[in-house]
Coordinates of C-alpha atoms and ligand atoms in Angstrom, one line a residue:
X1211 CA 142.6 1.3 -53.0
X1212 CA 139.8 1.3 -55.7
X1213 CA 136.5 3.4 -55.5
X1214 CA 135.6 1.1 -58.1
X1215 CA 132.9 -1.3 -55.9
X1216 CA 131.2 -3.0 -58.4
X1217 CA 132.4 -3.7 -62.4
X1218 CA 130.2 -5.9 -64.6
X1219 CA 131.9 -7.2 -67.7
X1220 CA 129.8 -8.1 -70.6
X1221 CA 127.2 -10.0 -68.5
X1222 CA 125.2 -12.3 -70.5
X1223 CA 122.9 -15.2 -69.3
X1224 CA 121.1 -17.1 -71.6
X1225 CA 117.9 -19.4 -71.2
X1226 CA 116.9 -22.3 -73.6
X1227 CA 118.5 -20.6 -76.5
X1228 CA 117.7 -16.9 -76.2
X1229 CA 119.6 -14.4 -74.4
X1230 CA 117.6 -12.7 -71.0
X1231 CA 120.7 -10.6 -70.6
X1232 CA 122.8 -9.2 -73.3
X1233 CA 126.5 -8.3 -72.7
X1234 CA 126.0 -5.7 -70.3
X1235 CA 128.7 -4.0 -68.8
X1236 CA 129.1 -0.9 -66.4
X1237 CA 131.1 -0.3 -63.2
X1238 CA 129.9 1.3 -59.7
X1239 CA 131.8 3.8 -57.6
X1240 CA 131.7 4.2 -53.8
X1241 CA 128.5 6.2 -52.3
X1242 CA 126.7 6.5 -55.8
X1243 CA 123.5 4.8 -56.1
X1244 CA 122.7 3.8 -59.3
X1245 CA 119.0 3.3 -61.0
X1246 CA 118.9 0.4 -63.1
X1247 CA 115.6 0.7 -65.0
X1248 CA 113.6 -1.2 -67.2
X1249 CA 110.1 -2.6 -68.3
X1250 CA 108.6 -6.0 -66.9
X1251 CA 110.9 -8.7 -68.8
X1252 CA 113.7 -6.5 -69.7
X1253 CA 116.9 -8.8 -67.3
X1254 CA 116.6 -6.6 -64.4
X1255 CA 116.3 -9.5 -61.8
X1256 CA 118.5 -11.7 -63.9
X1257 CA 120.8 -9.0 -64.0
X1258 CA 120.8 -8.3 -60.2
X1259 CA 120.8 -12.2 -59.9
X1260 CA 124.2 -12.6 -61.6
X1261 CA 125.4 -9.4 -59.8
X1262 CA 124.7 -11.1 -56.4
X1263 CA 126.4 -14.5 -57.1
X1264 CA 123.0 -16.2 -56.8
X1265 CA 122.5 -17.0 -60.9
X1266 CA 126.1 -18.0 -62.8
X1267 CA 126.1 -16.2 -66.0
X1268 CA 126.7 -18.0 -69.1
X1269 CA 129.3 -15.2 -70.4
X1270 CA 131.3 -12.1 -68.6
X1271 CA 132.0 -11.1 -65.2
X1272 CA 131.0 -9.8 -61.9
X1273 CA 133.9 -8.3 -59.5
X1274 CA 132.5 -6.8 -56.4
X1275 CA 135.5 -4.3 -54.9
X1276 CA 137.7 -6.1 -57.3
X1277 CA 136.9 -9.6 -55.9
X1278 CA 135.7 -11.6 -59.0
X1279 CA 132.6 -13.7 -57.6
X1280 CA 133.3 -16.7 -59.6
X1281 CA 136.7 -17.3 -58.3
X1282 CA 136.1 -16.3 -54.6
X1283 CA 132.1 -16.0 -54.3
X1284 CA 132.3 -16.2 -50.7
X1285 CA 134.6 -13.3 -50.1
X1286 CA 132.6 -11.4 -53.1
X1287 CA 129.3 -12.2 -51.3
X1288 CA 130.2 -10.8 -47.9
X1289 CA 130.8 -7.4 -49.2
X1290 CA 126.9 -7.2 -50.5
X1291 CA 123.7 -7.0 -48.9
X1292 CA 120.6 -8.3 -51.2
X1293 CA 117.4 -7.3 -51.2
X1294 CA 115.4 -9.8 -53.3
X1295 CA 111.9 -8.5 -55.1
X1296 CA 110.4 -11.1 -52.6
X1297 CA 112.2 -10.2 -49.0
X1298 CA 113.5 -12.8 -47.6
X1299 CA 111.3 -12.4 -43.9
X1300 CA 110.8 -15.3 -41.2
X1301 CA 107.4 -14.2 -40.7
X1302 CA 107.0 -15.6 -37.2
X1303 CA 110.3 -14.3 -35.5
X1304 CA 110.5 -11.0 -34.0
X1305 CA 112.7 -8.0 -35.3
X1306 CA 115.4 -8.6 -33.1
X1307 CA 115.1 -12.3 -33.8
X1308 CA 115.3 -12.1 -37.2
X1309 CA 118.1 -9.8 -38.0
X1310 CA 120.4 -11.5 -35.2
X1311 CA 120.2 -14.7 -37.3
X1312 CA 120.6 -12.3 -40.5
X1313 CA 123.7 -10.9 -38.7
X1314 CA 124.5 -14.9 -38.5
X1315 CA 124.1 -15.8 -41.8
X1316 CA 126.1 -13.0 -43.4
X1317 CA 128.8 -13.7 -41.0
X1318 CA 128.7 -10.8 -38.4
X1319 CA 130.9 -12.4 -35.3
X1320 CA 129.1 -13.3 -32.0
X1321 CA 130.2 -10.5 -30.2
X1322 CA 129.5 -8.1 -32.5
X1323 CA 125.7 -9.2 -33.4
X1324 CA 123.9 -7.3 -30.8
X1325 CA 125.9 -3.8 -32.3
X1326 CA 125.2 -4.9 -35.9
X1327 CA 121.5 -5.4 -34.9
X1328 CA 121.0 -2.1 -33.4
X1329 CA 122.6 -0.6 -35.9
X1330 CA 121.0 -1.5 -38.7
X1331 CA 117.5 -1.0 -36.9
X1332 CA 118.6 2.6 -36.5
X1333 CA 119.5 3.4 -39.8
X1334 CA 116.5 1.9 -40.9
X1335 CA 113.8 3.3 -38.7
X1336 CA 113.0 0.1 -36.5
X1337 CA 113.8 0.3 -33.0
X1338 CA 110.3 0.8 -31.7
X1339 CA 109.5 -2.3 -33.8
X1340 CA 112.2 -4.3 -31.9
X1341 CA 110.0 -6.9 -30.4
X1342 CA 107.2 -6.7 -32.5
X1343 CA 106.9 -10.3 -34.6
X1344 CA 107.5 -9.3 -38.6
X1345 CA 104.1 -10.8 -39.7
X1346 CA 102.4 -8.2 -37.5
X1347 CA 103.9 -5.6 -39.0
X1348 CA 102.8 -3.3 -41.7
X1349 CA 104.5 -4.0 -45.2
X1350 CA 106.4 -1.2 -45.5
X1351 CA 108.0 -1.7 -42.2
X1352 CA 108.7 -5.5 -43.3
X1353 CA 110.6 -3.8 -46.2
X1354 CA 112.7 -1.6 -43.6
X1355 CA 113.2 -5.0 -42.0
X1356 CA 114.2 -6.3 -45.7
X1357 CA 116.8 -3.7 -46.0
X1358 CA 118.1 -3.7 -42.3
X1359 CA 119.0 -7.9 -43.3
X1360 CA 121.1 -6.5 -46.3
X1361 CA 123.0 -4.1 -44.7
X1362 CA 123.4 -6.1 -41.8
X1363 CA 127.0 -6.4 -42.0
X1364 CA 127.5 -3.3 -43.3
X1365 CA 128.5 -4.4 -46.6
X1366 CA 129.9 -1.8 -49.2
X1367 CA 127.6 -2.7 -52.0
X1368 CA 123.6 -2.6 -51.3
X1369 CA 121.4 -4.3 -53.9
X1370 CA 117.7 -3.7 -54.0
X1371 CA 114.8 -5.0 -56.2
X1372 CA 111.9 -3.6 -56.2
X1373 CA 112.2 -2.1 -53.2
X1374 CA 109.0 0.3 -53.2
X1375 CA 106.4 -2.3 -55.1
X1376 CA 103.3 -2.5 -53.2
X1377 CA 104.0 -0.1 -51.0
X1378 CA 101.4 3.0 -50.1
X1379 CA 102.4 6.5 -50.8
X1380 CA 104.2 7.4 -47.3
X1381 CA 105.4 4.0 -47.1
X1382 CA 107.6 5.3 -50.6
X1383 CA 108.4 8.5 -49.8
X1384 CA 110.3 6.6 -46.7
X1385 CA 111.7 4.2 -48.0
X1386 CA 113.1 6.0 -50.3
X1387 CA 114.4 8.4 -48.4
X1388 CA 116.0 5.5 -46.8
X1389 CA 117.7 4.4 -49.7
X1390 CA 118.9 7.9 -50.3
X1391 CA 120.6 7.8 -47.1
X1392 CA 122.1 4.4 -47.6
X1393 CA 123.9 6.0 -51.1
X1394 CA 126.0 7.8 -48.2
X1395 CA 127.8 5.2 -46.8
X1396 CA 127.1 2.3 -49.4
X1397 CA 127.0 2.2 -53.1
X1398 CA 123.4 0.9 -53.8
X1399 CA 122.1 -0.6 -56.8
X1400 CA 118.3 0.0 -56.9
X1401 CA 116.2 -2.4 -59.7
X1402 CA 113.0 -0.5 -60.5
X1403 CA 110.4 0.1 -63.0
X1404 CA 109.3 3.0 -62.0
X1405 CA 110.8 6.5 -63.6
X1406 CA 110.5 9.3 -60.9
X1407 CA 111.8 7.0 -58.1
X1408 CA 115.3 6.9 -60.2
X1409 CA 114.8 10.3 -60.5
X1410 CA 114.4 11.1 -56.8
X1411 CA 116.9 8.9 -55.3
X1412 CA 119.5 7.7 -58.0
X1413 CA 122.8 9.7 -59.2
X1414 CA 123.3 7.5 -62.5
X1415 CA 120.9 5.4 -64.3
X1416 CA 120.5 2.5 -66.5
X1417 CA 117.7 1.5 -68.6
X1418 CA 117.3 -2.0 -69.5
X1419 CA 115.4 -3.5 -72.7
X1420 CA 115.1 -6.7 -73.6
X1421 CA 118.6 -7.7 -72.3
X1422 CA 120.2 -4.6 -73.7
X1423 CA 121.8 -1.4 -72.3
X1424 CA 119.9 1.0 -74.2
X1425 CA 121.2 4.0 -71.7
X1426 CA 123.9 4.6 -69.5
X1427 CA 124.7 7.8 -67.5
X1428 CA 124.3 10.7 -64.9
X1429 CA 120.5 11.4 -64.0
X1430 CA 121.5 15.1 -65.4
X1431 CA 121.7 13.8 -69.3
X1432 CA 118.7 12.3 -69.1
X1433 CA 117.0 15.3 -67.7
X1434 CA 118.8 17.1 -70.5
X1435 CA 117.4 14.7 -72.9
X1436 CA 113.8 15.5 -71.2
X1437 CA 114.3 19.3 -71.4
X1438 CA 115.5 19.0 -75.1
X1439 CA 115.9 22.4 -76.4
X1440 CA 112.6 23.4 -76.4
X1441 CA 110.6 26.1 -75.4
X1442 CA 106.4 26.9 -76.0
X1443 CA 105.3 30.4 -76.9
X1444 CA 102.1 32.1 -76.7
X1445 CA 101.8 35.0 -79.1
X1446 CA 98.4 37.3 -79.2
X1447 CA 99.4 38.7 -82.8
X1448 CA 101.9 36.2 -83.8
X1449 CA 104.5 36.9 -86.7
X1450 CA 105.5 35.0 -89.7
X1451 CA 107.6 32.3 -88.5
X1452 CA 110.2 34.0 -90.6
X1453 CA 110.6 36.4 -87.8
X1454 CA 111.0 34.1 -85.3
X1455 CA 113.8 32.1 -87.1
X1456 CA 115.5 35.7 -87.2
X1457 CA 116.2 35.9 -83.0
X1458 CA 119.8 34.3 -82.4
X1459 CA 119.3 30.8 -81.4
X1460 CA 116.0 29.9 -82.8
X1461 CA 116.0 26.8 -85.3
X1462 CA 112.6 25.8 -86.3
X1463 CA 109.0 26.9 -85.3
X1464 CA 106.1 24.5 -85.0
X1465 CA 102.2 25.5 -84.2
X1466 CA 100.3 23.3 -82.2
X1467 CA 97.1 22.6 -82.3
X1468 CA 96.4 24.3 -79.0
X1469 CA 97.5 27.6 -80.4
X1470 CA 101.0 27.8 -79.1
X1471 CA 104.2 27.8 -81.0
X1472 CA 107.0 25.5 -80.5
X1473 CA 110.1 26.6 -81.0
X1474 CA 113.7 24.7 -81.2
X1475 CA 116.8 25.9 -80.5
X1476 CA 120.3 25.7 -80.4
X1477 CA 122.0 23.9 -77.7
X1478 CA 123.2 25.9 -75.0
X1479 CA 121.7 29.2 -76.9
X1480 CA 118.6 29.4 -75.0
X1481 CA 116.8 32.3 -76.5
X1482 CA 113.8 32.7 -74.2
X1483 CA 115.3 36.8 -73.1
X1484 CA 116.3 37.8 -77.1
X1485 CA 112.0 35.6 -77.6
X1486 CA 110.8 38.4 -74.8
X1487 CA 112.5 41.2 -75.9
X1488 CA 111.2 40.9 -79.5
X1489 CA 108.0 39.7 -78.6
X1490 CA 107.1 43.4 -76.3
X1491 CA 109.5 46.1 -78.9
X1492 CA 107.0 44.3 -82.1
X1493 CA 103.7 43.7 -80.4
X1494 CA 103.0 39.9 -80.5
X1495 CA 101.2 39.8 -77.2
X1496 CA 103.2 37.8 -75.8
X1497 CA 101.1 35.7 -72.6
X1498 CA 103.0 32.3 -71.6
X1499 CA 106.8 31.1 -72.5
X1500 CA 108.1 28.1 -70.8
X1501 CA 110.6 25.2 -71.5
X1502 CA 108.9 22.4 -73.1
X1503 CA 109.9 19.6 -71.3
X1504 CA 109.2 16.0 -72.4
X1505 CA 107.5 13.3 -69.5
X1506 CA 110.3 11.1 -68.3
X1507 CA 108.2 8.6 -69.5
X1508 CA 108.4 10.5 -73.2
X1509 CA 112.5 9.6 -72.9
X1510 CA 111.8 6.7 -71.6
X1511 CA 109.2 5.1 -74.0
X1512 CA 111.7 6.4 -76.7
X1513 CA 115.0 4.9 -75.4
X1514 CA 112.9 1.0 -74.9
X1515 CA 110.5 1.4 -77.9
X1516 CA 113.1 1.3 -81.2
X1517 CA 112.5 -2.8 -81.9
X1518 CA 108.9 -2.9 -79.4
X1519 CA 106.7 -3.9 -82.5
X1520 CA 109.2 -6.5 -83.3
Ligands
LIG59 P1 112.7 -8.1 -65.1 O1 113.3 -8.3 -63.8 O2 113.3 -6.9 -65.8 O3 111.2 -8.1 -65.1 P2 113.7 -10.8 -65.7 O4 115.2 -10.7 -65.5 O5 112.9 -11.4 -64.6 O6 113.1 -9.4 -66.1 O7 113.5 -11.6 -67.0 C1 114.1 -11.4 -68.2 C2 113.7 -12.4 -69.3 O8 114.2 -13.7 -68.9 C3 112.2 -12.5 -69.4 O9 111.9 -12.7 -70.7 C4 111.9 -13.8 -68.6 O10 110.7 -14.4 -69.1 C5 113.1 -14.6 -68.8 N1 113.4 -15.5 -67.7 C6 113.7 -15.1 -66.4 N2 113.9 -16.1 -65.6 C7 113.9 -17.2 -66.4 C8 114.0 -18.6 -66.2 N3 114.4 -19.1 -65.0 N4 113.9 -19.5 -67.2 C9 113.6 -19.0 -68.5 N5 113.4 -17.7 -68.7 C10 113.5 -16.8 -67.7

């Protein structure tokens, strides 16, 4: 059987002449919950649209556990649960209410609704709320409720847009831990705009610009690209920089205006012990040395800024 539970192929959906999504293509393993990041306008919804079987695109494919969801969009459907960026809530139902005719309408069996029901409001912190009607709840329990009516019928692929958006700070920190959770079981495809919630709760990411896949891979090597070989200095009685290019590892030297030093080095030669070594047997008073790490948002302006003026 595949582990393979959801495979894109060269997605691309155009509107009145210009393309929203551009050939994107990437495939989804079981239990990994993948970030798919962008800014406002990039194809994120479009994307998660044509993922979900509820926009056709006008080239590639979708195959959800290697179902292809134009020929069989029904049995392709079933096996995902869909958060939309505006839940999908009957306001004026009660918990219970709402998610037995969720269980319904994603094709949980009579019988078995009642078990479905409880079970998502487990997983999703909602049995006190049982009887509560969903427009008297808080919002960030009516996005629990959101997500308990996509995973419903516990289907093997979880889809989320903007799951956290509008949310207060707890009200995150929970639902994301939810999500998190939901990686376990499901592989989850989270749509966000927002950096450090990829970082918290996704495996793998994607960043989205204007249409394009402009990155694609673990979390790890974009951290990496964030730590990037760097480390800051601060030197009392600094040397010539000549003396810092000698220590094994060290490629360039920069002041900054602050009075530190910035120094490159060599991949995977990291030279901060040979730095602290040199810097106490010669003198240079050495006071601070740390890795200079780029913002997230550093990486991330630079991956989506290349054509932004354009
Ligand atoms: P995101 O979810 O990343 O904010 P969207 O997928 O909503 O981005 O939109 C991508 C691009 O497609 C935007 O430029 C948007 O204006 C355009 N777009 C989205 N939906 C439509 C539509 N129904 N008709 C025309 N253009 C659309």
């Amino acid at each position: 059987m595949t582990t393979l539970t959801v495979e894109a192929n060269n997605l691309t959906r155009i509107y009145g002449g210009r393309e929203a999504v551009s050939d994107v293509s990437f495939t989804l393993s079981k239990g990994e919950v993948l970030g798919f990041l962008g800014p406002n306008g990039a194809g994120k919804s479009t994307t998660m649209k044509m993922l979900t079987g509820n926009l056709a695109p006008s080239k590639g494919s979708v195959k959800i556990c290697g179902v292809d969801m134009i020929e069989n969009p029904k049995e392709a459907k079933a096996l995902i649960g869909y958060l939309p960026e505006t839940p999908p809530l009957y306001r004026e139902f009660t918990v219970d209410e709402f998610l037995a005719i969720a269980a319904r309408l994603h094709g949980v069996s009579g019988k078995h609704i009642k078990t479905a029901v409880q079970r998502a409001k487990e997983r999703c912190g909602l049995t006190e709320m049982s009887k509560r009607l969903i427009e008297n709840l808080s919002k960030g329990y009516q996005q629990r409720v959101g997500i308990a009516q996509a995973i419903i019928h516990n289907p093997m692929v979880v889809i989320l847009d903007e799951p956290t958006v509008g949310l207060d700070p707890i009200q995150i920190r929970d639902i994301r831990a939810l999500i998190k959770e939901l990686g376990g079981e499901h592989s989850v495809i989270l749509s966000t705009h927002i950096l450090p919630e990829v970082e918290m709760v996704c495996d793998h990411v994607q960043i989205i610009d204007k249409g394009k896949l402009v990155f694609n891979g673990s979390i790890d090597i974009l951290k990496q690209q964030r730590h990037g070989n760097k480390l800051l200095i601060g030197l009392a009685k600094p040397p010539a920089n000549d003396e810092l290019l000698k220590v094994p590892g060290v490629e360039a030297v920069e002041a900054l205006p602050n009075g530190l030093l910035r120094v490159r080095y060599t991949a995977g030669k990291a030279p901060a012990e040979a730095l602290v070594q040199a810097a106490v047997s010669k003198g240079w008073g050495l006071h601070q040395i740390n890795p200079d790490q780029t913002s997230l948002e550093d990486v991330f302006v630079q991956l989506t800024y290349q054509d932004a003026a354009a």
